[in-house]
PDB file of C-alpha atoms in Angstrom:
ATOM      1  CA  MET A   1       0.000   0.000   0.000  1.00 90.00           C
ATOM      2  CA  LEU A   2       1.096   3.559  -0.716  1.00 97.00           C
ATOM      3  CA  SER A   3       0.430   6.673   1.328  1.00 98.00           C
ATOM      4  CA  VAL A   4       0.897  10.292   0.250  1.00 98.00           C
ATOM      5  CA  THR A   5       1.912  13.184   2.508  1.00 98.00           C
ATOM      6  CA  ALA A   6       2.017  16.890   1.690  1.00 98.00           C
ATOM      7  CA  ILE A   7       5.181  18.655   2.858  1.00 98.00           C
ATOM      8  CA  PRO A   8       4.531  22.432   2.772  1.00 98.00           C
ATOM      9  CA  ALA A   9       7.262  24.629   1.292  1.00 98.00           C
ATOM     10  CA  PHE A  10       7.656  28.356   0.611  1.00 98.00           C
ATOM     11  CA  SER A  11       4.360  30.248   0.810  1.00 96.00           C
ATOM     12  CA  ASP A  12       2.032  27.820  -0.969  1.00 98.00           C
ATOM     13  CA  ASN A  13       3.977  24.895  -2.506  1.00 98.00           C
ATOM     14  CA  TYR A  14       3.359  21.264  -1.701  1.00 98.00           C
ATOM     15  CA  ILE A  15       6.194  18.756  -2.018  1.00 98.00           C
ATOM     16  CA  TRP A  16       4.497  15.367  -2.248  1.00 99.00           C
ATOM     17  CA  LEU A  17       6.036  12.378  -0.456  1.00 98.00           C
ATOM     18  CA  ILE A  18       4.875   8.926  -1.554  1.00 98.00           C
ATOM     19  CA  GLU A  19       5.664   6.146   0.938  1.00 98.00           C
ATOM     20  CA  ASN A  20       5.291   2.372   0.877  1.00 98.00           C
ATOM     21  CA  ASP A  21       5.119  -0.061   3.791  1.00 96.00           C
ATOM     22  CA  ARG A  22       8.847  -0.804   3.462  1.00 96.00           C
ATOM     23  CA  LYS A  23       9.745   2.742   4.602  1.00 97.00           C
ATOM     24  CA  GLN A  24      10.782   3.786   1.092  1.00 98.00           C
ATOM     25  CA  ALA A  25       9.836   7.245  -0.142  1.00 98.00           C
ATOM     26  CA  VAL A  26       9.549   9.075  -3.452  1.00 98.00           C
ATOM     27  CA  ILE A  27       9.596  12.872  -3.503  1.00 98.00           C
ATOM     28  CA  VAL A  28       7.766  14.957  -6.116  1.00 98.00           C
ATOM     29  CA  ASP A  29       9.037  18.447  -7.036  1.00 98.00           C
ATOM     30  CA  PRO A  30      11.305  19.240  -4.078  1.00 98.00           C
ATOM     31  CA  GLY A  31      11.911  22.950  -4.430  1.00 98.00           C
ATOM     32  CA  ASP A  32      13.344  23.046  -0.909  1.00 98.00           C
ATOM     33  CA  ALA A  33      15.455  20.254   0.575  1.00 98.00           C
ATOM     34  CA  ALA A  34      15.254  21.233   4.258  1.00 98.00           C
ATOM     35  CA  PRO A  35      11.664  20.157   5.081  1.00 98.00           C
ATOM     36  CA  VAL A  36      12.123  16.965   3.052  1.00 98.00           C
ATOM     37  CA  LEU A  37      15.340  15.967   4.826  1.00 98.00           C
ATOM     38  CA  GLU A  38      13.720  16.688   8.179  1.00 98.00           C
ATOM     39  CA  PHE A  39      10.690  14.546   7.324  1.00 98.00           C
ATOM     40  CA  LEU A  40      12.793  11.669   6.002  1.00 98.00           C
ATOM     41  CA  GLU A  41      14.928  11.652   9.135  1.00 98.00           C
ATOM     42  CA  HIS A  42      12.004  11.955  11.536  1.00 97.00           C
ATOM     43  CA  GLN A  43      10.074   9.149   9.844  1.00 97.00           C
ATOM     44  CA  ARG A  44      13.230   7.068   9.200  1.00 98.00           C
ATOM     45  CA  LEU A  45      12.489   6.790   5.504  1.00 98.00           C
ATOM     46  CA  GLN A  46      14.807   5.760   2.700  1.00 98.00           C
ATOM     47  CA  LEU A  47      14.760   8.069  -0.321  1.00 98.00           C
ATOM     48  CA  ALA A  48      14.038   5.841  -3.332  1.00 98.00           C
ATOM     49  CA  ALA A  49      13.513   8.392  -6.130  1.00 98.00           C
ATOM     50  CA  ILE A  50      12.752  11.989  -7.037  1.00 98.00           C
ATOM     51  CA  LEU A  51      10.146  12.994  -9.619  1.00 99.00           C
ATOM     52  CA  VAL A  52      10.318  16.311 -11.490  1.00 99.00           C
ATOM     53  CA  THR A  53       7.293  17.686 -13.347  1.00 98.00           C
ATOM     54  CA  HIS A  54       9.057  20.731 -14.846  1.00 98.00           C
ATOM     55  CA  HIS A  55      12.138  22.888 -14.494  1.00 98.00           C
ATOM     56  CA  HIS A  56      10.929  25.881 -12.439  1.00 98.00           C
ATOM     57  CA  HIS A  57      13.150  26.561  -9.442  1.00 98.00           C
ATOM     58  CA  ASP A  58      10.419  26.125  -6.819  1.00 98.00           C
ATOM     59  CA  HIS A  59      10.148  22.520  -8.038  1.00 98.00           C
ATOM     60  CA  THR A  60      13.842  21.692  -8.470  1.00 98.00           C
ATOM     61  CA  ASP A  61      16.056  23.814  -6.192  1.00 98.00           C
ATOM     62  CA  GLY A  62      16.184  21.198  -3.423  1.00 98.00           C
ATOM     63  CA  ILE A  63      17.272  18.302  -5.616  1.00 98.00           C
ATOM     64  CA  ALA A  64      21.041  18.828  -5.438  1.00 98.00           C
ATOM     65  CA  ALA A  65      21.025  18.875  -1.633  1.00 98.00           C
ATOM     66  CA  LEU A  66      18.809  15.780  -1.466  1.00 98.00           C
ATOM     67  CA  VAL A  67      21.069  13.839  -3.817  1.00 98.00           C
ATOM     68  CA  ALA A  68      24.135  14.988  -1.857  1.00 98.00           C
ATOM     69  CA  GLN A  69      22.613  13.488   1.278  1.00 97.00           C
ATOM     70  CA  HIS A  70      21.277  10.424  -0.566  1.00 97.00           C
ATOM     71  CA  PRO A  71      23.784   9.605  -3.334  1.00 97.00           C
ATOM     72  CA  ASN A  72      22.710   7.673  -6.426  1.00 95.00           C
ATOM     73  CA  THR A  73      19.054   8.572  -5.963  1.00 98.00           C
ATOM     74  CA  PRO A  74      17.418   8.396  -9.406  1.00 98.00           C
ATOM     75  CA  VAL A  75      15.904  11.681 -10.569  1.00 98.00           C
ATOM     76  CA  TYR A  76      13.102  11.208 -13.095  1.00 98.00           C
ATOM     77  CA  GLY A  77      11.992  14.107 -15.265  1.00 98.00           C
ATOM     78  CA  PRO A  78      11.130  15.324 -18.752  1.00 98.00           C
ATOM     79  CA  ALA A  79      13.660  14.491 -21.453  1.00 98.00           C
ATOM     80  CA  ASN A  80      13.365  17.991 -22.959  1.00 98.00           C
ATOM     81  CA  SER A  81      13.919  19.815 -19.659  1.00 98.00           C
ATOM     82  CA  PRO A  82      16.548  22.548 -19.275  1.00 98.00           C
ATOM     83  CA  PHE A  83      17.060  21.312 -15.691  1.00 98.00           C
ATOM     84  CA  LEU A  84      20.345  19.403 -15.717  1.00 97.00           C
ATOM     85  CA  GLY A  85      19.858  17.225 -12.656  1.00 97.00           C
ATOM     86  CA  ILE A  86      17.668  14.577 -14.323  1.00 98.00           C
ATOM     87  CA  THR A  87      19.245  11.114 -14.451  1.00 98.00           C
ATOM     88  CA  HIS A  88      16.279   9.240 -15.950  1.00 98.00           C
ATOM     89  CA  PRO A  89      14.761  11.295 -18.815  1.00 98.00           C
ATOM     90  CA  LEU A  90      11.157  10.509 -19.734  1.00 98.00           C
ATOM     91  CA  GLU A  91       8.892  10.951 -22.751  1.00 98.00           C
ATOM     92  CA  ASP A  92       5.121  10.988 -23.151  1.00 98.00           C
ATOM     93  CA  GLY A  93       3.682   7.497 -22.668  1.00 98.00           C
ATOM     94  CA  ASP A  94       6.712   6.056 -20.874  1.00 98.00           C
ATOM     95  CA  ARG A  95       5.976   3.567 -18.105  1.00 98.00           C
ATOM     96  CA  PHE A  96       8.290   2.537 -15.296  1.00 98.00           C
ATOM     97  CA  LYS A  97       8.181   0.858 -11.902  1.00 97.00           C
ATOM     98  CA  LEU A  98       8.022   3.113  -8.861  1.00 97.00           C
ATOM     99  CA  LEU A  99       7.814   1.556  -5.384  1.00 97.00           C
ATOM    100  CA  ASN A 100       6.781  -1.642  -7.179  1.00 95.00           C
ATOM    101  CA  HIS A 101       3.817   0.132  -8.812  1.00 97.00           C
ATOM    102  CA  GLN A 102       3.363   1.063 -12.447  1.00 97.00           C
ATOM    103  CA  CYS A 103       3.888   4.764 -13.184  1.00 98.00           C
ATOM    104  CA  GLN A 104       2.806   6.342 -16.473  1.00 98.00           C
ATOM    105  CA  VAL A 105       4.153   9.589 -17.935  1.00 98.00           C
ATOM    106  CA  ILE A 106       1.737  12.090 -19.509  1.00 98.00           C
ATOM    107  CA  ALA A 107       3.265  15.015 -21.381  1.00 98.00           C
ATOM    108  CA  THR A 108       1.331  18.204 -20.573  1.00 98.00           C
ATOM    109  CA  PRO A 109       3.035  21.233 -22.158  1.00 98.00           C
ATOM    110  CA  GLY A 110       1.438  24.585 -21.472  1.00 98.00           C
ATOM    111  CA  HIS A 111       2.739  26.032 -18.216  1.00 98.00           C
ATOM    112  CA  THR A 112       6.190  25.097 -19.552  1.00 98.00           C
ATOM    113  CA  GLN A 113       7.247  23.280 -22.687  1.00 98.00           C
ATOM    114  CA  ASP A 114       8.818  20.450 -20.664  1.00 98.00           C
ATOM    115  CA  HIS A 115       5.924  19.784 -18.251  1.00 98.00           C
ATOM    116  CA  ILE A 116       4.956  16.168 -17.564  1.00 98.00           C
ATOM    117  CA  CYS A 117       2.567  14.522 -15.093  1.00 99.00           C
ATOM    118  CA  TYR A 118       2.908  11.174 -13.338  1.00 99.00           C
ATOM    119  CA  LEU A 119       0.001   8.737 -13.033  1.00 98.00           C
ATOM    120  CA  LEU A 120       0.791   6.277 -10.256  1.00 98.00           C
ATOM    121  CA  GLY A 121      -2.122   3.883 -10.006  1.00 96.00           C
ATOM    122  CA  HIS A 122      -5.115   6.188  -9.455  1.00 97.00           C
ATOM    123  CA  ARG A 123      -2.945   9.089  -8.233  1.00 98.00           C
ATOM    124  CA  LEU A 124      -2.042  11.947 -10.576  1.00 99.00           C
ATOM    125  CA  PHE A 125       0.905  14.180  -9.668  1.00 99.00           C
ATOM    126  CA  CYS A 126       0.273  17.090 -12.002  1.00 98.00           C
ATOM    127  CA  GLY A 127       2.657  19.845 -10.887  1.00 98.00           C
ATOM    128  CA  ASP A 128       1.505  23.203 -12.259  1.00 98.00           C
ATOM    129  CA  THR A 129      -0.667  21.953 -15.135  1.00 98.00           C
ATOM    130  CA  LEU A 130      -3.933  21.217 -13.319  1.00 98.00           C
ATOM    131  CA  PHE A 131      -4.985  22.773 -10.021  1.00 98.00           C
ATOM    132  CA  SER A 132      -8.168  22.145  -8.126  1.00 98.00           C
ATOM    133  CA  ALA A 133     -10.688  24.479  -9.796  1.00 98.00           C
ATOM    134  CA  GLY A 134      -7.903  25.972 -11.930  1.00 98.00           C
ATOM    135  CA  CYS A 135      -4.891  25.483 -14.162  1.00 98.00           C
ATOM    136  CA  GLY A 136      -1.355  26.813 -14.423  1.00 98.00           C
ATOM    137  CA  ARG A 137      -0.316  30.090 -15.985  1.00 98.00           C
ATOM    138  CA  LEU A 138       0.706  29.895 -19.634  1.00 98.00           C
ATOM    139  CA  PHE A 139       4.405  30.703 -19.836  1.00 97.00           C
ATOM    140  CA  GLU A 140       6.052  28.631 -22.560  1.00 97.00           C
ATOM    141  CA  ALA A 141       3.462  26.685 -24.580  1.00 96.00           C
ATOM    142  CA  PRO A 142       0.126  28.508 -24.297  1.00 95.00           C
ATOM    143  CA  ASP A 143      -1.434  26.938 -27.374  1.00 94.00           C
ATOM    144  CA  ALA A 144      -0.789  23.443 -25.996  1.00 98.00           C
ATOM    145  CA  MET A 145      -2.357  23.816 -22.551  1.00 98.00           C
ATOM    146  CA  TYR A 146      -5.977  23.114 -23.433  1.00 98.00           C
ATOM    147  CA  ASP A 147      -5.072  19.865 -25.185  1.00 98.00           C
ATOM    148  CA  SER A 148      -2.977  18.912 -22.145  1.00 98.00           C
ATOM    149  CA  LEU A 149      -5.956  19.518 -19.860  1.00 98.00           C
ATOM    150  CA  LEU A 150      -8.176  17.394 -22.107  1.00 98.00           C
ATOM    151  CA  LYS A 151      -5.727  14.507 -21.665  1.00 98.00           C
ATOM    152  CA  LEU A 152      -6.123  14.771 -17.906  1.00 98.00           C
ATOM    153  CA  LYS A 153      -9.883  15.301 -18.068  1.00 98.00           C
ATOM    154  CA  ALA A 154     -10.170  11.913 -19.812  1.00 98.00           C
ATOM    155  CA  LEU A 155      -8.742  10.074 -16.793  1.00 98.00           C
ATOM    156  CA  HIS A 156     -10.982   7.938 -14.585  1.00 98.00           C
ATOM    157  CA  ASP A 157     -13.417   9.622 -12.189  1.00 98.00           C
ATOM    158  CA  ASP A 158     -11.607   8.334  -9.101  1.00 98.00           C
ATOM    159  CA  THR A 159      -8.206   9.706 -10.152  1.00 98.00           C
ATOM    160  CA  ALA A 160      -6.823  11.605  -7.160  1.00 98.00           C
ATOM    161  CA  ILE A 161      -5.376  15.003  -8.095  1.00 98.00           C
ATOM    162  CA  TYR A 162      -2.138  16.026  -6.334  1.00 98.00           C
ATOM    163  CA  CYS A 163      -1.106  19.449  -7.634  1.00 98.00           C
ATOM    164  CA  ALA A 164       1.865  21.482  -6.476  1.00 98.00           C
ATOM    165  CA  HIS A 165       0.268  24.582  -4.921  1.00 98.00           C
ATOM    166  CA  GLU A 166      -2.423  25.500  -2.423  1.00 98.00           C
ATOM    167  CA  TYR A 167      -4.472  27.610  -4.817  1.00 98.00           C
ATOM    168  CA  THR A 168      -7.872  25.965  -4.346  1.00 98.00           C
ATOM    169  CA  LEU A 169      -9.653  28.708  -2.435  1.00 98.00           C
ATOM    170  CA  SER A 170      -8.722  31.516  -4.827  1.00 98.00           C
ATOM    171  CA  ASN A 171      -9.479  29.265  -7.793  1.00 98.00           C
ATOM    172  CA  LEU A 172     -12.944  28.486  -6.436  1.00 98.00           C
ATOM    173  CA  ARG A 173     -13.703  32.183  -6.037  1.00 98.00           C
ATOM    174  CA  PHE A 174     -12.866  32.655  -9.712  1.00 98.00           C
ATOM    175  CA  ALA A 175     -14.895  29.572 -10.663  1.00 98.00           C
ATOM    176  CA  GLN A 176     -17.892  31.016  -8.836  1.00 98.00           C
ATOM    177  CA  ALA A 177     -17.518  34.276 -10.779  1.00 98.00           C
ATOM    178  CA  VAL A 178     -17.606  32.229 -13.988  1.00 98.00           C
ATOM    179  CA  GLU A 179     -20.565  30.051 -12.939  1.00 98.00           C
ATOM    180  CA  PRO A 180     -22.451  31.764 -10.093  1.00 98.00           C
ATOM    181  CA  ASN A 181     -25.302  29.246 -10.308  1.00 98.00           C
ATOM    182  CA  ASN A 182     -23.096  26.147 -10.087  1.00 98.00           C
ATOM    183  CA  LEU A 183     -24.116  24.445  -6.842  1.00 98.00           C
ATOM    184  CA  ALA A 184     -21.081  22.122  -6.806  1.00 98.00           C
ATOM    185  CA  ILE A 185     -18.761  25.133  -6.841  1.00 98.00           C
ATOM    186  CA  ARG A 186     -20.729  26.872  -4.105  1.00 98.00           C
ATOM    187  CA  ASN A 187     -20.714  23.818  -1.839  1.00 98.00           C
ATOM    188  CA  HIS A 188     -17.025  23.097  -2.368  1.00 98.00           C
ATOM    189  CA  LEU A 189     -16.123  26.738  -1.745  1.00 98.00           C
ATOM    190  CA  GLU A 190     -17.904  26.598   1.606  1.00 98.00           C
ATOM    191  CA  LYS A 191     -16.086  23.410   2.570  1.00 98.00           C
ATOM    192  CA  ILE A 192     -12.625  24.535   1.489  1.00 98.00           C
ATOM    193  CA  SER A 193     -13.087  27.932   3.169  1.00 98.00           C
ATOM    194  CA  GLN A 194     -13.587  26.092   6.445  1.00 98.00           C
ATOM    195  CA  TRP A 195     -10.676  23.755   5.812  1.00 98.00           C
ATOM    196  CA  ARG A 196      -8.291  26.605   5.068  1.00 98.00           C
ATOM    197  CA  GLN A 197      -9.382  28.491   8.189  1.00 97.00           C
ATOM    198  CA  ASN A 198      -8.142  25.429  10.067  1.00 97.00           C
ATOM    199  CA  ASN A 199      -4.964  25.291   7.908  1.00 96.00           C
ATOM    200  CA  ARG A 200      -6.080  22.002   6.393  1.00 98.00           C
ATOM    201  CA  CYS A 201      -4.710  21.012   2.991  1.00 98.00           C
ATOM    202  CA  SER A 202      -7.394  21.213   0.289  1.00 98.00           C
ATOM    203  CA  LEU A 203      -5.913  18.286  -1.665  1.00 98.00           C
ATOM    204  CA  PRO A 204      -6.175  15.759  -3.159  1.00 98.00           C
ATOM    205  CA  SER A 205      -9.144  16.530  -5.326  1.00 98.00           C
ATOM    206  CA  SER A 206     -10.668  14.005  -7.729  1.00 98.00           C
ATOM    207  CA  MET A 207     -11.200  14.100 -11.457  1.00 98.00           C
ATOM    208  CA  ALA A 208     -14.934  13.610 -11.010  1.00 98.00           C
ATOM    209  CA  LEU A 209     -15.083  16.697  -8.787  1.00 98.00           C
ATOM    210  CA  GLU A 210     -12.866  18.745 -11.105  1.00 98.00           C
ATOM    211  CA  ARG A 211     -15.191  18.122 -14.032  1.00 98.00           C
ATOM    212  CA  GLU A 212     -17.951  19.756 -11.956  1.00 98.00           C
ATOM    213  CA  ILE A 213     -16.064  22.733 -10.474  1.00 98.00           C
ATOM    214  CA  ASN A 214     -13.095  23.557 -12.706  1.00 98.00           C
ATOM    215  CA  PRO A 215     -13.988  26.135 -15.382  1.00 98.00           C
ATOM    216  CA  PHE A 216     -10.910  25.214 -17.442  1.00 98.00           C
ATOM    217  CA  LEU A 217     -12.316  21.693 -17.816  1.00 98.00           C
ATOM    218  CA  ARG A 218     -15.790  23.051 -18.624  1.00 98.00           C
ATOM    219  CA  CYS A 219     -15.116  25.015 -21.808  1.00 96.00           C
ATOM    220  CA  ASP A 220     -17.847  22.994 -23.522  1.00 95.00           C
ATOM    221  CA  ILE A 221     -20.537  24.148 -21.054  1.00 95.00           C
ATOM    222  CA  ALA A 222     -23.061  26.803 -22.153  1.00 93.00           C
ATOM    223  CA  ALA A 223     -22.842  28.732 -18.864  1.00 95.00           C
ATOM    224  CA  VAL A 224     -19.067  29.063 -19.284  1.00 96.00           C
ATOM    225  CA  HIS A 225     -19.525  30.271 -22.863  1.00 93.00           C
ATOM    226  CA  THR A 226     -21.944  32.912 -21.594  1.00 93.00           C
ATOM    227  CA  ALA A 227     -19.468  34.077 -18.952  1.00 96.00           C
ATOM    228  CA  VAL A 228     -16.870  34.993 -21.598  1.00 95.00           C
ATOM    229  CA  SER A 229     -19.275  36.040 -24.367  1.00 92.00           C
ATOM    230  CA  ASP A 230     -18.038  39.632 -24.352  1.00 89.00           C
ATOM    231  CA  SER A 231     -14.448  38.610 -25.065  1.00 86.00           C
ATOM    232  CA  VAL A 232     -14.713  35.886 -27.724  1.00 84.00           C
ATOM    233  CA  SER A 233     -15.995  36.133 -31.282  1.00 77.00           C
ATOM    234  CA  LYS A 234     -16.609  32.401 -31.673  1.00 75.00           C
ATOM    235  CA  PHE A 235     -17.411  29.730 -29.126  1.00 76.00           C
ATOM    236  CA  ASP A 236     -14.955  26.963 -29.902  1.00 90.00           C
ATOM    237  CA  GLU A 237     -13.500  25.453 -26.730  1.00 94.00           C
ATOM    238  CA  GLN A 238      -9.956  26.704 -27.358  1.00 94.00           C
ATOM    239  CA  SER A 239     -11.174  30.310 -27.642  1.00 94.00           C
ATOM    240  CA  VAL A 240     -13.257  29.953 -24.478  1.00 95.00           C
ATOM    241  CA  PHE A 241     -10.247  28.513 -22.672  1.00 97.00           C
ATOM    242  CA  ARG A 242      -7.996  31.406 -23.735  1.00 96.00           C
ATOM    243  CA  ALA A 243     -10.596  33.939 -22.595  1.00 96.00           C
ATOM    244  CA  LEU A 244     -10.949  32.211 -19.228  1.00 97.00           C
ATOM    245  CA  ARG A 245      -7.186  32.108 -18.699  1.00 97.00           C
ATOM    246  CA  HIS A 246      -6.836  35.804 -19.549  1.00 97.00           C
ATOM    247  CA  TRP A 247      -9.673  36.635 -17.135  1.00 97.00           C
ATOM    248  CA  LYS A 248      -8.083  34.573 -14.380  1.00 98.00           C
ATOM    249  CA  ASP A 249      -4.739  36.331 -14.918  1.00 97.00           C
ATOM    250  CA  VAL A 250      -6.322  39.645 -13.957  1.00 96.00           C
ATOM    251  CA  PHE A 251      -8.966  38.365 -11.496  1.00 96.00           C
TER     252      PHE A 251
END
């Protein structure tokens, strides 16, 4: 059996730690080594691997220190990444064993050109591509992001969504502005508002829930079209997505 723990870092990052019953751990996107090393030592865990979703420093800056403390740790990441610390480069569709479980690589360019996600069983580690009720900013491959989100939207309902930032509450406020009559958004906003008041992590989400509350996965819905009708000349899903992302950037 695997368990997943969120290790908070910086102001709103989550470094995900995946652990098996043999006290082996895999770390996802360690932008800061200190809290990871502390957790590994406190829990007496052996570092088995590091997963990188993309090259941004808040996802990679802790890797050198972790590998220095745990030599020969494999570092998995995108083959086209400018980050030089990857020892096991990966392409879209690659599969490999991780903690004796099958892990699948899904290329999701958009936030960056090199972004990939990891599907480990029913758990999706999606970095800065998909957030609960939101998606990542479009820095390097903006025209590719919507297709990347459609790949993730097609995953099974019970897929657990582990994204890299605690953005859920602000994303839900935007989602409610887009669809003020969406009861699922309203109910989830109430729940997550309470959770965050108690400093409770809002994740993981699920793909079934995201299809109901995430406007960036709902570009085919009439109410979402209406919300951006003043800023698009035609209602194809890609145009609706671009209008939503622009709106969110200034929300």
